[in-house]
PDB file of C-alpha atoms in Angstrom:
ATOM      1  CA  GLN A   1       4.742 -16.974  -7.406  1.00 85.00           C
ATOM      2  CA  VAL A   2       2.976 -13.907  -4.884  1.00 90.00           C
ATOM      3  CA  GLN A   3      -0.073 -13.908  -3.735  1.00 93.00           C
ATOM      4  CA  LEU A   4      -1.697 -10.979  -1.733  1.00 95.00           C
ATOM      5  CA  GLU A   5      -4.004 -10.870   0.163  1.00 94.00           C
ATOM      6  CA  GLU A   6      -5.453  -7.663   1.531  1.00 95.00           C
ATOM      7  CA  SER A   7      -8.095  -7.058   4.350  1.00 94.00           C
ATOM      8  CA  GLY A   8      -9.468  -3.593   6.577  1.00 96.00           C
ATOM      9  CA  GLY A   9     -11.391  -1.698   4.174  1.00 94.00           C
ATOM     10  CA  GLY A  10     -14.257  -0.095   4.634  1.00 97.00           C
ATOM     11  CA  MET A  11     -16.919   3.258   5.455  1.00 98.00           C
ATOM     12  CA  VAL A  12     -15.793   6.005   7.376  1.00 98.00           C
ATOM     13  CA  GLN A  13     -16.099   8.955   7.623  1.00 98.00           C
ATOM     14  CA  PRO A  14     -13.848  12.567   7.673  1.00 98.00           C
ATOM     15  CA  GLY A  15     -11.726  12.533  10.163  1.00 98.00           C
ATOM     16  CA  ASP A  16     -11.749   8.876  11.237  1.00 98.00           C
ATOM     17  CA  SER A  17      -8.555   6.099  10.716  1.00 98.00           C
ATOM     18  CA  LEU A  18      -7.950   2.710   9.402  1.00 98.00           C
ATOM     19  CA  ARG A  19      -5.739   0.003   9.581  1.00 98.00           C
ATOM     20  CA  LEU A  20      -5.111  -1.929   6.048  1.00 98.00           C
ATOM     21  CA  SER A  21      -3.669  -5.783   6.068  1.00 97.00           C
ATOM     22  CA  CYS A  22      -1.233  -6.938   3.130  1.00 96.00           C
ATOM     23  CA  VAL A  23      -0.703 -10.797   3.941  1.00 95.00           C
ATOM     24  CA  PRO A  24       2.345 -11.639   0.765  1.00 92.00           C
ATOM     25  CA  SER A  25       2.205 -15.752   0.468  1.00 88.00           C
ATOM     26  CA  GLY A  26       5.160 -16.936  -1.414  1.00 85.00           C
ATOM     27  CA  ARG A  27       8.612 -16.528  -2.148  1.00 81.00           C
ATOM     28  CA  THR A  28       9.655 -12.724  -2.074  1.00 80.00           C
ATOM     29  CA  THR A  29      12.961 -12.190  -2.329  1.00 80.00           C
ATOM     30  CA  ASN A  30      15.570  -9.668   0.633  1.00 78.00           C
ATOM     31  CA  ASN A  31      15.326  -6.697  -2.160  1.00 79.00           C
ATOM     32  CA  ALA A  32      11.254  -7.331  -2.318  1.00 89.00           C
ATOM     33  CA  ALA A  33       9.302  -4.077  -1.535  1.00 94.00           C
ATOM     34  CA  THR A  34       5.420  -3.637  -0.980  1.00 95.00           C
ATOM     35  CA  ALA A  35       3.396  -0.730  -1.903  1.00 97.00           C
ATOM     36  CA  TRP A  36       0.383   0.149  -0.859  1.00 98.00           C
ATOM     37  CA  PHE A  37      -1.640   2.410  -4.455  1.00 98.00           C
ATOM     38  CA  ARG A  38      -5.382   3.129  -4.649  1.00 98.00           C
ATOM     39  CA  GLN A  39      -6.970   3.950  -8.059  1.00 98.00           C
ATOM     40  CA  THR A  40     -10.600   5.023  -8.425  1.00 97.00           C
ATOM     41  CA  PRO A  41     -12.846   4.961 -11.476  1.00 95.00           C
ATOM     42  CA  GLY A  42     -10.675   7.050 -14.418  1.00 95.00           C
ATOM     43  CA  LYS A  43      -8.253   7.180 -12.999  1.00 96.00           C
ATOM     44  CA  GLU A  44      -4.415   6.137 -13.601  1.00 96.00           C
ATOM     45  CA  ARG A  45      -3.096   3.941 -10.062  1.00 97.00           C
ATOM     46  CA  GLU A  46      -1.747   6.194  -7.410  1.00 98.00           C
ATOM     47  CA  PHE A  47       0.938   4.873  -5.804  1.00 98.00           C
ATOM     48  CA  VAL A  48       0.551   5.753  -1.554  1.00 98.00           C
ATOM     49  CA  ALA A  49       2.983   4.037   0.451  1.00 98.00           C
ATOM     50  CA  ALA A  50       5.955   1.764   0.469  1.00 98.00           C
ATOM     51  CA  ILE A  51       8.507  -0.242   2.401  1.00 96.00           C
ATOM     52  CA  ARG A  52      11.041  -1.748   1.484  1.00 93.00           C
ATOM     53  CA  ARG A  53      12.495  -5.206   2.934  1.00 88.00           C
ATOM     54  CA  ASN A  54      15.954  -4.817   2.271  1.00 85.00           C
ATOM     55  CA  GLY A  55      15.983  -1.742   5.773  1.00 84.00           C
ATOM     56  CA  GLY A  56      13.273  -0.930   6.053  1.00 88.00           C
ATOM     57  CA  HIS A  57      12.092   2.111   4.684  1.00 94.00           C
ATOM     58  CA  THR A  58       9.495   3.753   3.702  1.00 97.00           C
ATOM     59  CA  TYR A  59       8.018   5.921   1.050  1.00 98.00           C
ATOM     60  CA  TYR A  60       4.546   8.180   0.892  1.00 98.00           C
ATOM     61  CA  ALA A  61       2.685  10.595  -1.123  1.00 98.00           C
ATOM     62  CA  ASP A  62       2.978  13.644  -0.870  1.00 98.00           C
ATOM     63  CA  SER A  63      -1.101  13.336   0.047  1.00 97.00           C
ATOM     64  CA  VAL A  64      -0.274  10.606   2.134  1.00 98.00           C
ATOM     65  CA  ARG A  65       2.675  11.872   4.276  1.00 97.00           C
ATOM     66  CA  GLY A  66       2.129  12.661   7.724  1.00 97.00           C
ATOM     67  CA  ARG A  67      -1.535  10.838   8.285  1.00 98.00           C
ATOM     68  CA  PHE A  68      -1.035   7.279   6.981  1.00 98.00           C
ATOM     69  CA  THR A  69       1.386   4.801   8.112  1.00 98.00           C
ATOM     70  CA  ILE A  70       3.445   2.522   6.274  1.00 98.00           C
ATOM     71  CA  SER A  71       4.712  -0.873   8.461  1.00 96.00           C
ATOM     72  CA  ARG A  72       5.829  -4.731   9.049  1.00 91.00           C
ATOM     73  CA  ASP A  73       5.665  -7.324  11.475  1.00 85.00           C
ATOM     74  CA  GLY A  74       9.145  -8.507  12.213  1.00 79.00           C
ATOM     75  CA  SER A  75       8.461 -11.313  10.037  1.00 81.00           C
ATOM     76  CA  TRP A  76       7.430  -9.377   7.349  1.00 80.00           C
ATOM     77  CA  LYS A  77       4.112 -11.870   7.508  1.00 85.00           C
ATOM     78  CA  THR A  78       1.471  -8.595   7.630  1.00 93.00           C
ATOM     79  CA  ILE A  79       2.120  -5.345   5.524  1.00 95.00           C
ATOM     80  CA  ASP A  80       0.010  -2.832   7.641  1.00 97.00           C
ATOM     81  CA  LEU A  81      -1.017   0.796   6.071  1.00 98.00           C
ATOM     82  CA  GLN A  82      -2.767   2.814   9.128  1.00 98.00           C
ATOM     83  CA  MET A  83      -4.575   5.884   7.475  1.00 98.00           C
ATOM     84  CA  ASN A  84      -5.712   8.443  10.252  1.00 98.00           C
ATOM     85  CA  GLY A  85      -7.348  11.640   9.428  1.00 98.00           C
ATOM     86  CA  LEU A  86      -9.534  10.487   5.924  1.00 98.00           C
ATOM     87  CA  GLN A  87     -10.853  12.475   3.333  1.00 98.00           C
ATOM     88  CA  PRO A  88     -13.565  12.208   1.484  1.00 97.00           C
ATOM     89  CA  GLU A  89     -10.176  12.779  -1.672  1.00 97.00           C
ATOM     90  CA  ASP A  90      -8.195   9.345   0.449  1.00 98.00           C
ATOM     91  CA  SER A  91     -11.404   7.006  -0.803  1.00 98.00           C
ATOM     92  CA  ALA A  92     -10.799   4.630  -3.515  1.00 98.00           C
ATOM     93  CA  THR A  93      -9.811   0.506  -4.168  1.00 98.00           C
ATOM     94  CA  TYR A  94      -6.907  -0.074  -1.886  1.00 98.00           C
ATOM     95  CA  TYR A  95      -4.108  -2.132  -3.183  1.00 98.00           C
ATOM     96  CA  CYS A  96      -0.971  -4.295  -1.751  1.00 97.00           C
ATOM     97  CA  ALA A  97       1.682  -4.716  -4.454  1.00 97.00           C
ATOM     98  CA  LEU A  98       4.651  -6.593  -3.931  1.00 96.00           C
ATOM     99  CA  GLY A  99       7.799  -6.320  -6.371  1.00 94.00           C
ATOM    100  CA  ASN A 100      10.721  -8.291  -5.774  1.00 90.00           C
ATOM    101  CA  GLY A 101      14.131  -5.270  -7.016  1.00 87.00           C
ATOM    102  CA  VAL A 102      12.436  -2.841  -6.904  1.00 90.00           C
ATOM    103  CA  ILE A 103      14.756  -0.438  -7.426  1.00 90.00           C
ATOM    104  CA  LEU A 104      14.820   3.022  -5.453  1.00 90.00           C
ATOM    105  CA  SER A 105      13.700   5.386  -8.491  1.00 93.00           C
ATOM    106  CA  SER A 106      11.549   2.394  -9.556  1.00 95.00           C
ATOM    107  CA  ILE A 107       9.758   2.598  -5.831  1.00 96.00           C
ATOM    108  CA  ARG A 108       6.270   4.598  -6.822  1.00 97.00           C
ATOM    109  CA  ASN A 109       6.264   3.297  -9.860  1.00 97.00           C
ATOM    110  CA  LYS A 110       3.577   0.557 -10.267  1.00 97.00           C
ATOM    111  CA  ASN A 111       4.990  -1.151 -13.088  1.00 96.00           C
ATOM    112  CA  ALA A 112       7.757  -2.177 -10.942  1.00 95.00           C
ATOM    113  CA  TYR A 113       5.429  -4.320  -9.390  1.00 96.00           C
ATOM    114  CA  SER A 114       5.322  -8.109 -10.157  1.00 95.00           C
ATOM    115  CA  TYR A 115       2.542  -8.982  -8.054  1.00 96.00           C
ATOM    116  CA  TRP A 116      -1.344  -7.694  -6.620  1.00 97.00           C
ATOM    117  CA  GLY A 117      -3.399  -7.521  -4.285  1.00 96.00           C
ATOM    118  CA  GLN A 118      -7.662  -7.854  -5.638  1.00 96.00           C
ATOM    119  CA  GLY A 119      -8.273  -4.044  -4.219  1.00 96.00           C
ATOM    120  CA  THR A 120     -10.013  -3.372  -0.608  1.00 97.00           C
ATOM    121  CA  GLN A 121     -12.548  -0.921  -0.837  1.00 97.00           C
ATOM    122  CA  VAL A 122     -12.117   2.921   1.398  1.00 98.00           C
ATOM    123  CA  ILE A 123     -15.104   4.932   1.030  1.00 98.00           C
ATOM    124  CA  VAL A 124     -14.516   8.880   3.024  1.00 98.00           C
ATOM    125  CA  SER A 125     -18.354  10.002   3.465  1.00 97.00           C
ATOM    126  CA  SER A 126     -20.525  11.995   5.830  1.00 94.00           C
TER     127      SER A 126
END
């Protein structure tokens, strides 16, 4: 069983930055992937970014590429999402997700992830 604890959400103004953190606990495999998804009321949960444990390759949604960066510490104890240039459309509840054995073709698919955090809210408003 894996548990994920998120932190770092809040309210900011357009153009500001936030850093979200995800701390997984429990057993993960070398081919695990950790991702961030986000969701607003009435909409599907959408992929934001992912990082694979094996090789550290990163993947981004087109809407955040160049503004958001997913990274991990050396021991894979924390996976962060640095969000720069935030805009009102980035407002959502952000979820950390982890899947053991996520294949590349499913890296952006929420159904590929077995474990989810509780979510942290990000509000971007002037």
